[in-house]
Amino acid sequence: MALSPRVPELGALELLLAVARLGSVGRAAAELGVSQPTASARIKGMERQIGVPLLDRSPRGSKPTEAGRLVVEWARQVVEAAQALDAGIDALRERRDAKLRVVASLTVAEYLMPGWLMGLAEASPGTAVTLRTANSAEVAGHVLAGDADLGFVEGPATPPGLAGAVVAADRLVVVVAPGHPWARRRTPLTGPELAATPLVLREPGSGTREVLETALRPFGGAAQPRLELASSTALKSAAMTGAGPVCLSELAVVEELATRRLVEVPLEAGLDLRRPLRAVWPAGQRPGGPARELLVLTRRSIPERSAGSRPRDGFTEG
């Protein structure tokens, strides 16, 4: 049922309660942060709206009329109910804002997310975070379905239906076991050579696979993979056991390259295997609360080799 036009607004009822408690329109106005003329005009407007005088005014102050005392009592119940509603809404927002659902591609989840989440825990210790891992195509699907507040993907473009911000840069590398013939190459690997070689690759739908296939398209496309594996750990193991050349993120092989368990194969300049790493969320929305805090942290924690791709102020959407 719609309320009668005779029902005053909540702010006017709060003012009436303050006048009844303090005995003065001027003191009530000061408490509520409005001018005395504004408060007087609001009281008079409420009296016209209700149709009865609410205050007896005198040089000593103002006090409710008999009708005013009834309205004051009813107003107190309304204001108390509104305050309870306000407190309940705040509690709901705190509960919502204290939870963050993240879904990230495997590279981001394994090599970047732990540091970011440690920073978030220090900044917002009350935030409960759930992290799921998936390939980039699946990440986009989870965010579009509302299963996650924030996603992180690899690849040349923001998935359809999502907005995004570049939070880091990565580079794919081709690595082999020390005993592989490519480990002793003195000349860079060419695009046609790489395209013609069966590689050990991630599964279709992964950002790594998409970037490689895009880069090799001018050279006739990637050859049929020797093996398809679903994680960076599996790819590294396959490379170290001599299964063949592997293409994966440089973030994943820092330790293996430093200890010479794997060898990076140099590539010719025309092979661009750099890729952005993006945070994504539903188009038309802007992340808030812990999701926004996590986005800010991503800019502070990127390794120096990725710094050149970071926007200096805010986030570059796209």
GROMACS .gro file of N, CA, C and O in nm, residues 29-129:
model
  404
   29ALA      N    1   1.861   2.242   1.524
   29ALA     CA    2   1.923   2.271   1.394
   29ALA      C    3   2.074   2.255   1.403
   29ALA      O    4   2.138   2.198   1.315
   30ALA      N    5   2.134   2.307   1.513
   30ALA     CA    6   2.279   2.297   1.530
   30ALA      C    7   2.322   2.151   1.541
   30ALA      O    8   2.425   2.110   1.485
   31GLU      N    9   2.246   2.070   1.612
   31GLU     CA   10   2.282   1.929   1.629
   31GLU      C   11   2.278   1.854   1.496
   31GLU      O   12   2.362   1.767   1.469
   32LEU      N   13   2.181   1.891   1.412
   32LEU     CA   14   2.166   1.820   1.284
   32LEU      C   15   2.245   1.884   1.171
   32LEU      O   16   2.241   1.836   1.058
   33GLY      N   17   2.313   1.995   1.200
   33GLY     CA   18   2.398   2.057   1.099
   33GLY      C   19   2.324   2.135   0.993
   33GLY      O   20   2.369   2.142   0.878
   34VAL      N   21   2.208   2.195   1.027
   34VAL     CA   22   2.136   2.281   0.932
   34VAL      C   23   2.118   2.418   0.997
   34VAL      O   24   2.134   2.435   1.119
   35SER      N   25   2.083   2.516   0.916
   35SER     CA   26   2.061   2.650   0.971
   35SER      C   27   1.927   2.655   1.042
   35SER      O   28   1.835   2.576   1.014
   36GLN      N   29   1.912   2.753   1.137
   36GLN     CA   30   1.785   2.767   1.207
   36GLN      C   31   1.671   2.803   1.113
   36GLN      O   32   1.562   2.745   1.125
   37PRO      N   33   1.690   2.894   1.016
   37PRO     CA   34   1.580   2.921   0.923
   37PRO      C   35   1.536   2.797   0.846
   37PRO      O   36   1.417   2.777   0.821
   38THR      N   37   1.633   2.715   0.806
   38THR     CA   38   1.598   2.592   0.733
   38THR      C   39   1.518   2.499   0.822
   38THR      O   40   1.418   2.440   0.779
   39ALA      N   41   1.561   2.485   0.949
   39ALA     CA   42   1.489   2.397   1.042
   39ALA      C   43   1.348   2.449   1.068
   39ALA      O   44   1.251   2.371   1.069
   40SER      N   45   1.334   2.581   1.089
   40SER     CA   46   1.201   2.638   1.112
   40SER      C   47   1.110   2.616   0.993
   40SER      O   48   0.992   2.580   1.008
   41ALA      N   49   1.164   2.637   0.872
   41ALA     CA   50   1.083   2.617   0.752
   41ALA      C   51   1.041   2.471   0.737
   41ALA      O   52   0.928   2.442   0.695
   42ARG      N   53   1.130   2.378   0.775
   42ARG     CA   54   1.096   2.236   0.764
   42ARG      C   55   0.986   2.198   0.863
   42ARG      O   56   0.895   2.121   0.829
   43ILE      N   57   0.994   2.252   0.985
   43ILE     CA   58   0.889   2.224   1.083
   43ILE      C   59   0.754   2.279   1.036
   43ILE      O   60   0.651   2.211   1.041
   44LYS      N   61   0.754   2.404   0.985
   44LYS     CA   62   0.629   2.464   0.937
   44LYS      C   63   0.573   2.386   0.818
   44LYS      O   64   0.452   2.367   0.806
   45GLY      N   65   0.663   2.341   0.730
   45GLY     CA   66   0.617   2.260   0.618
   45GLY      C   67   0.555   2.130   0.663
   45GLY      O   68   0.455   2.083   0.606
   46MET      N   69   0.613   2.068   0.768
   46MET     CA   70   0.556   1.944   0.820
   46MET      C   71   0.419   1.970   0.884
   46MET      O   72   0.327   1.888   0.870
   47GLU      N   73   0.404   2.083   0.953
   47GLU     CA   74   0.274   2.115   1.012
   47GLU      C   75   0.169   2.132   0.902
   47GLU      O   76   0.054   2.086   0.918
   48ARG      N   77   0.205   2.198   0.792
   48ARG     CA   78   0.109   2.213   0.682
   48ARG      C   79   0.077   2.076   0.620
   48ARG      O   80  -0.039   2.049   0.584
   49GLN      N   81   0.179   1.994   0.609
   49GLN     CA   82   0.158   1.862   0.547
   49GLN      C   83   0.064   1.776   0.631
   49GLN      O   84  -0.026   1.710   0.578
   50ILE      N   85   0.085   1.777   0.765
   50ILE     CA   86   0.001   1.694   0.853
   50ILE      C   87  -0.135   1.758   0.876
   50ILE      O   88  -0.238   1.690   0.888
   51GLY      N   89  -0.138   1.891   0.883
   51GLY     CA   90  -0.264   1.963   0.901
   51GLY      C   91  -0.292   2.003   1.043
   51GLY      O   92  -0.404   2.048   1.074
   52VAL      N   93  -0.195   1.992   1.135
   52VAL     CA   94  -0.213   2.032   1.274
   52VAL      C   95  -0.084   2.098   1.322
   52VAL      O   96   0.025   2.066   1.273
   53PRO      N   97  -0.093   2.193   1.417
   53PRO     CA   98   0.030   2.251   1.474
   53PRO      C   99   0.100   2.148   1.561
   53PRO      O  100   0.038   2.073   1.636
   54LEU      N  101   0.234   2.144   1.552
   54LEU     CA  102   0.312   2.045   1.625
   54LEU      C  103   0.391   2.105   1.740
   54LEU      O  104   0.428   2.032   1.833
   55LEU      N  105   0.420   2.236   1.736
   55LEU     CA  106   0.501   2.300   1.839
   55LEU      C  107   0.434   2.425   1.893
   55LEU      O  108   0.369   2.499   1.819
   56ASP      N  109   0.449   2.443   2.023
   56ASP     CA  110   0.418   2.571   2.086
   56ASP      C  111   0.549   2.648   2.095
   56ASP      O  112   0.645   2.601   2.159
   57ARG      N  113   0.553   2.766   2.032
   57ARG     CA  114   0.676   2.844   2.028
   57ARG      C  115   0.665   2.961   2.124
   57ARG      O  116   0.560   3.028   2.133
   58SER      N  117   0.774   2.987   2.196
   58SER     CA  118   0.777   3.101   2.289
   58SER      C  119   0.921   3.151   2.297
   58SER      O  120   1.013   3.084   2.248
   59PRO      N  121   0.943   3.271   2.357
   59PRO     CA  122   1.081   3.319   2.370
   59PRO      C  123   1.171   3.223   2.447
   59PRO      O  124   1.293   3.227   2.434
   60ARG      N  125   1.111   3.136   2.530
   60ARG     CA  126   1.191   3.043   2.610
   60ARG      C  127   1.224   2.914   2.535
   60ARG      O  128   1.297   2.830   2.585
   61GLY      N  129   1.166   2.899   2.415
   61GLY     CA  130   1.193   2.779   2.339
   61GLY      C  131   1.069   2.721   2.275
   61GLY      O  132   0.967   2.791   2.261
   62SER      N  133   1.075   2.594   2.235
   62SER     CA  134   0.962   2.528   2.169
   62SER      C  135   0.937   2.393   2.235
   62SER      O  136   1.031   2.322   2.275
   63LYS      N  137   0.808   2.361   2.249
   63LYS     CA  138   0.773   2.230   2.302
   63LYS      C  139   0.654   2.176   2.224
   63LYS      O  140   0.574   2.255   2.167
   64PRO      N  141   0.640   2.043   2.215
   64PRO     CA  142   0.531   1.986   2.135
   64PRO      C  143   0.393   2.022   2.190
   64PRO      O  144   0.373   2.032   2.311
   65THR      N  145   0.300   2.043   2.098
   65THR     CA  146   0.160   2.057   2.135
   65THR      C  147   0.107   1.920   2.175
   65THR      O  148   0.179   1.818   2.169
   66GLU      N  149  -0.018   1.914   2.212
   66GLU     CA  150  -0.076   1.783   2.247
   66GLU      C  151  -0.072   1.690   2.126
   66GLU      O  152  -0.033   1.573   2.137
   67ALA      N  153  -0.109   1.742   2.009
   67ALA     CA  154  -0.100   1.660   1.888
   67ALA      C  155   0.046   1.630   1.855
   67ALA      O  156   0.082   1.520   1.810
   68GLY      N  157   0.135   1.730   1.881
   68GLY     CA  158   0.275   1.711   1.854
   68GLY      C  159   0.337   1.599   1.934
   68GLY      O  160   0.424   1.526   1.886
   69ARG      N  161   0.288   1.585   2.063
   69ARG     CA  162   0.343   1.476   2.145
   69ARG      C  163   0.308   1.340   2.087
   69ARG      O  164   0.388   1.246   2.091
   70LEU      N  165   0.188   1.328   2.031
   70LEU     CA  166   0.152   1.201   1.966
   70LEU      C  167   0.240   1.174   1.843
   70LEU      O  168   0.290   1.064   1.823
   71VAL      N  169   0.258   1.280   1.762
   71VAL     CA  170   0.341   1.264   1.642
   71VAL      C  171   0.485   1.231   1.681
   71VAL      O  172   0.552   1.149   1.616
   72VAL      N  173   0.535   1.294   1.789
   72VAL     CA  174   0.670   1.265   1.836
   72VAL      C  175   0.684   1.118   1.872
   72VAL      O  176   0.784   1.052   1.837
   73GLU      N  177   0.586   1.063   1.941
   73GLU     CA  178   0.594   0.922   1.980
   73GLU      C  179   0.593   0.831   1.858
   73GLU      O  180   0.670   0.735   1.848
   74TRP      N  181   0.504   0.863   1.764
   74TRP     CA  182   0.502   0.780   1.642
   74TRP      C  183   0.632   0.797   1.563
   74TRP      O  184   0.685   0.702   1.507
   75ALA      N  185   0.681   0.922   1.557
   75ALA     CA  186   0.804   0.947   1.482
   75ALA      C  187   0.921   0.871   1.542
   75ALA      O  188   1.009   0.821   1.470
   76ARG      N  189   0.925   0.861   1.677
   76ARG     CA  190   1.033   0.789   1.742
   76ARG      C  191   1.036   0.643   1.696
   76ARG      O  192   1.142   0.586   1.668
   77GLN      N  193   0.920   0.582   1.685
   77GLN     CA  194   0.914   0.442   1.640
   77GLN      C  195   0.963   0.429   1.495
   77GLN      O  196   1.035   0.334   1.461
   78VAL      N  197   0.922   0.527   1.411
   78VAL     CA  198   0.964   0.523   1.271
   78VAL      C  199   1.114   0.539   1.258
   78VAL      O  200   1.182   0.466   1.186
   79VAL      N  201   1.171   0.637   1.330
   79VAL     CA  202   1.315   0.664   1.322
   79VAL      C  203   1.394   0.546   1.377
   79VAL      O  204   1.498   0.507   1.321
   80GLU      N  205   1.348   0.488   1.487
   80GLU     CA  206   1.419   0.371   1.543
   80GLU      C  207   1.416   0.255   1.445
   80GLU      O  208   1.515   0.182   1.428
   81ALA      N  209   1.302   0.236   1.377
   81ALA     CA  210   1.295   0.129   1.277
   81ALA      C  211   1.389   0.157   1.160
   81ALA      O  212   1.455   0.066   1.108
   82ALA      N  213   1.396   0.286   1.120
   82ALA     CA  214   1.488   0.322   1.011
   82ALA      C  215   1.633   0.301   1.052
   82ALA      O  216   1.716   0.257   0.972
   83GLN      N  217   1.666   0.333   1.178
   83GLN     CA  218   1.802   0.312   1.227
   83GLN      C  219   1.836   0.163   1.229
   83GLN      O  220   1.949   0.123   1.196
   84ALA      N  221   1.740   0.079   1.267
   84ALA     CA  222   1.763  -0.065   1.265
   84ALA      C  223   1.783  -0.114   1.122
   84ALA      O  224   1.869  -0.200   1.096
   85LEU      N  225   1.705  -0.059   1.028
   85LEU     CA  226   1.722  -0.095   0.887
   85LEU      C  227   1.861  -0.055   0.838
   85LEU      O  228   1.929  -0.131   0.769
   86ASP      N  229   1.903   0.067   0.875
   86ASP     CA  230   2.034   0.117   0.834
   86ASP      C  231   2.146   0.027   0.888
   86ASP      O  232   2.240  -0.009   0.816
   87ALA      N  233   2.135  -0.011   1.015
   87ALA     CA  234   2.236  -0.098   1.074
   87ALA      C  235   2.237  -0.235   1.006
   87ALA      O  236   2.343  -0.294   0.983
   88GLY      N  237   2.119  -0.286   0.975
   88GLY     CA  238   2.112  -0.415   0.907
   88GLY      C  239   2.174  -0.411   0.768
   88GLY      O  240   2.245  -0.503   0.728
   89ILE      N  241   2.150  -0.301   0.695
   89ILE     CA  242   2.209  -0.286   0.561
   89ILE      C  243   2.361  -0.280   0.572
   89ILE      O  244   2.433  -0.341   0.492
   90ASP      N  245   2.412  -0.204   0.670
   90ASP     CA  246   2.557  -0.198   0.690
   90ASP      C  247   2.615  -0.336   0.717
   90ASP      O  248   2.721  -0.373   0.666
   91ALA      N  249   2.544  -0.414   0.800
   91ALA     CA  250   2.592  -0.549   0.831
   91ALA      C  251   2.595  -0.637   0.707
   91ALA      O  252   2.689  -0.714   0.686
   92LEU      N  253   2.491  -0.625   0.624
   92LEU     CA  254   2.488  -0.703   0.501
   92LEU      C  255   2.603  -0.664   0.409
   92LEU      O  256   2.667  -0.749   0.348
   93ARG      N  257   2.628  -0.532   0.398
   93ARG     CA  258   2.737  -0.486   0.312
   93ARG      C  259   2.872  -0.534   0.365
   93ARG      O  260   2.959  -0.574   0.289
   94GLU      N  261   2.891  -0.532   0.496
   94GLU     CA  262   3.016  -0.579   0.553
   94GLU      C  263   3.036  -0.727   0.526
   94GLU      O  264   3.146  -0.772   0.492
   95ARG      N  265   2.928  -0.804   0.538
   95ARG     CA  266   2.939  -0.948   0.509
   95ARG      C  267   2.972  -0.971   0.363
   95ARG      O  268   3.055  -1.054   0.328
   96ARG      N  269   2.907  -0.892   0.275
   96ARG     CA  270   2.935  -0.909   0.132
   96ARG      C  271   3.076  -0.865   0.099
   96ARG      O  272   3.151  -0.933   0.028
   97ASP      N  273   3.115  -0.749   0.152
   97ASP     CA  274   3.246  -0.693   0.119
   97ASP      C  275   3.359  -0.773   0.179
   97ASP      O  276   3.474  -0.760   0.137
   98ALA      N  277   3.331  -0.854   0.283
   98ALA     CA  278   3.436  -0.931   0.348
   98ALA      C  279   3.463  -1.063   0.276
   98ALA      O  280   3.546  -1.140   0.319
   99LYS      N  281   3.393  -1.087   0.167
   99LYS     CA  282   3.413  -1.210   0.091
   99LYS      C  283   3.458  -1.175  -0.051
   99LYS      O  284   3.405  -1.083  -0.112
  100LEU      N  285   3.554  -1.249  -0.100
  100LEU     CA  286   3.605  -1.226  -0.235
  100LEU      C  287   3.624  -1.360  -0.303
  100LEU      O  288   3.697  -1.446  -0.254
  101ARG      N  289   3.556  -1.376  -0.417
  101ARG     CA  290   3.569  -1.499  -0.497
  101ARG      C  291   3.653  -1.468  -0.620
  101ARG      O  292   3.617  -1.382  -0.700
  102VAL      N  293   3.763  -1.537  -0.631
  102VAL     CA  294   3.857  -1.514  -0.741
  102VAL      C  295   3.874  -1.642  -0.820
  102VAL      O  296   3.883  -1.752  -0.763
  103VAL      N  297   3.878  -1.629  -0.951
  103VAL     CA  298   3.913  -1.742  -1.038
  103VAL      C  299   4.024  -1.694  -1.130
  103VAL      O  300   4.016  -1.586  -1.188
  104ALA      N  301   4.132  -1.773  -1.139
  104ALA     CA  302   4.250  -1.727  -1.211
  104ALA      C  303   4.305  -1.836  -1.300
  104ALA      O  304   4.293  -1.956  -1.270
  105SER      N  305   4.366  -1.795  -1.410
  105SER     CA  306   4.436  -1.889  -1.496
  105SER      C  307   4.550  -1.953  -1.416
  105SER      O  308   4.597  -1.899  -1.315
  106LEU      N  309   4.596  -2.067  -1.462
  106LEU     CA  310   4.694  -2.143  -1.384
  106LEU      C  311   4.824  -2.066  -1.363
  106LEU      O  312   4.882  -2.068  -1.255
  107THR      N  313   4.871  -1.997  -1.467
  107THR     CA  314   4.996  -1.922  -1.452
  107THR      C  315   4.983  -1.815  -1.345
  107THR      O  316   5.068  -1.799  -1.258
  108VAL      N  317   4.875  -1.738  -1.352
  108VAL     CA  318   4.854  -1.632  -1.253
  108VAL      C  319   4.835  -1.692  -1.115
  108VAL      O  320   4.892  -1.644  -1.016
  109ALA      N  321   4.756  -1.798  -1.106
  109ALA     CA  322   4.727  -1.859  -0.975
  109ALA      C  323   4.852  -1.916  -0.910
  109ALA      O  324   4.872  -1.903  -0.788
  110GLU      N  325   4.941  -1.977  -0.989
  110GLU     CA  326   5.058  -2.043  -0.933
  110GLU      C  327   5.170  -1.947  -0.900
  110GLU      O  328   5.238  -1.962  -0.798
  111TYR      N  329   5.191  -1.845  -0.984
  111TYR     CA  330   5.313  -1.766  -0.972
  111TYR      C  331   5.294  -1.622  -0.928
  111TYR      O  332   5.391  -1.558  -0.884
  112LEU      N  333   5.173  -1.568  -0.936
  112LEU     CA  334   5.149  -1.430  -0.896
  112LEU      C  335   5.048  -1.417  -0.783
  112LEU      O  336   5.064  -1.333  -0.695
  113MET      N  337   4.945  -1.498  -0.784
  113MET     CA  338   4.837  -1.483  -0.688
  113MET      C  339   4.880  -1.500  -0.542
  113MET      O  340   4.832  -1.427  -0.455
  114PRO      N  341   4.971  -1.593  -0.509
  114PRO     CA  342   5.009  -1.606  -0.367
  114PRO      C  343   5.060  -1.475  -0.307
  114PRO      O  344   5.020  -1.437  -0.197
  115GLY      N  345   5.146  -1.404  -0.378
  115GLY     CA  346   5.196  -1.276  -0.327
  115GLY      C  347   5.086  -1.173  -0.316
  115GLY      O  348   5.080  -1.096  -0.218
  116TRP      N  349   4.998  -1.168  -0.415
  116TRP     CA  350   4.888  -1.071  -0.410
  116TRP      C  351   4.796  -1.098  -0.292
  116TRP      O  352   4.754  -1.005  -0.222
  117LEU      N  353   4.765  -1.225  -0.268
  117LEU     CA  354   4.673  -1.258  -0.159
  117LEU      C  355   4.737  -1.234  -0.023
  117LEU      O  356   4.667  -1.200   0.073
  118MET      N  357   4.867  -1.253  -0.013
  118MET     CA  358   4.934  -1.219   0.112
  118MET      C  359   4.923  -1.069   0.140
  118MET      O  360   4.897  -1.027   0.253
  119GLY      N  361   4.940  -0.988   0.037
  119GLY     CA  362   4.924  -0.844   0.053
  119GLY      C  363   4.783  -0.807   0.092
  119GLY      O  364   4.761  -0.718   0.175
  120LEU      N  365   4.683  -0.874   0.032
  120LEU     CA  366   4.543  -0.845   0.066
  120LEU      C  367   4.514  -0.884   0.210
  120LEU      O  368   4.441  -0.813   0.280
  121ALA      N  369   4.571  -0.996   0.255
  121ALA     CA  370   4.549  -1.039   0.393
  121ALA      C  371   4.606  -0.937   0.493
  121ALA      O  372   4.549  -0.915   0.600
  122GLU      N  373   4.718  -0.874   0.457
  122GLU     CA  374   4.775  -0.772   0.544
  122GLU      C  375   4.691  -0.644   0.543
  122GLU      O  376   4.672  -0.580   0.647
  123ALA      N  377   4.640  -0.608   0.426
  123ALA     CA  378   4.562  -0.485   0.414
  123ALA      C  379   4.421  -0.501   0.469
  123ALA      O  380   4.366  -0.408   0.529
  124SER      N  381   4.360  -0.617   0.448
  124SER     CA  382   4.222  -0.643   0.493
  124SER      C  383   4.216  -0.781   0.557
  124SER      O  384   4.170  -0.878   0.495
  125PRO      N  385   4.262  -0.793   0.682
  125PRO     CA  386   4.271  -0.925   0.745
  125PRO      C  387   4.138  -0.996   0.763
  125PRO      O  388   4.134  -1.117   0.780
  126GLY      N  389   4.028  -0.922   0.759
  126GLY     CA  390   3.897  -0.986   0.777
  126GLY      C  391   3.837  -1.040   0.648
  126GLY      O  392   3.728  -1.098   0.652
  127THR      N  393   3.904  -1.024   0.535
  127THR     CA  394   3.848  -1.068   0.407
  127THR      C  395   3.871  -1.217   0.387
  127THR      O  396   3.985  -1.265   0.396
  128ALA      N  397   3.764  -1.289   0.360
  128ALA     CA  398   3.773  -1.432   0.330
  128ALA      C  399   3.779  -1.449   0.178
  128ALA      O  400   3.688  -1.406   0.106
  129VAL      N  401   3.886  -1.511   0.129
  129VAL     CA  402   3.907  -1.525  -0.015
  129VAL      C  403   3.896  -1.672  -0.055
  129VAL      O  404   3.953  -1.759   0.011
   0.00000   0.00000   0.00000
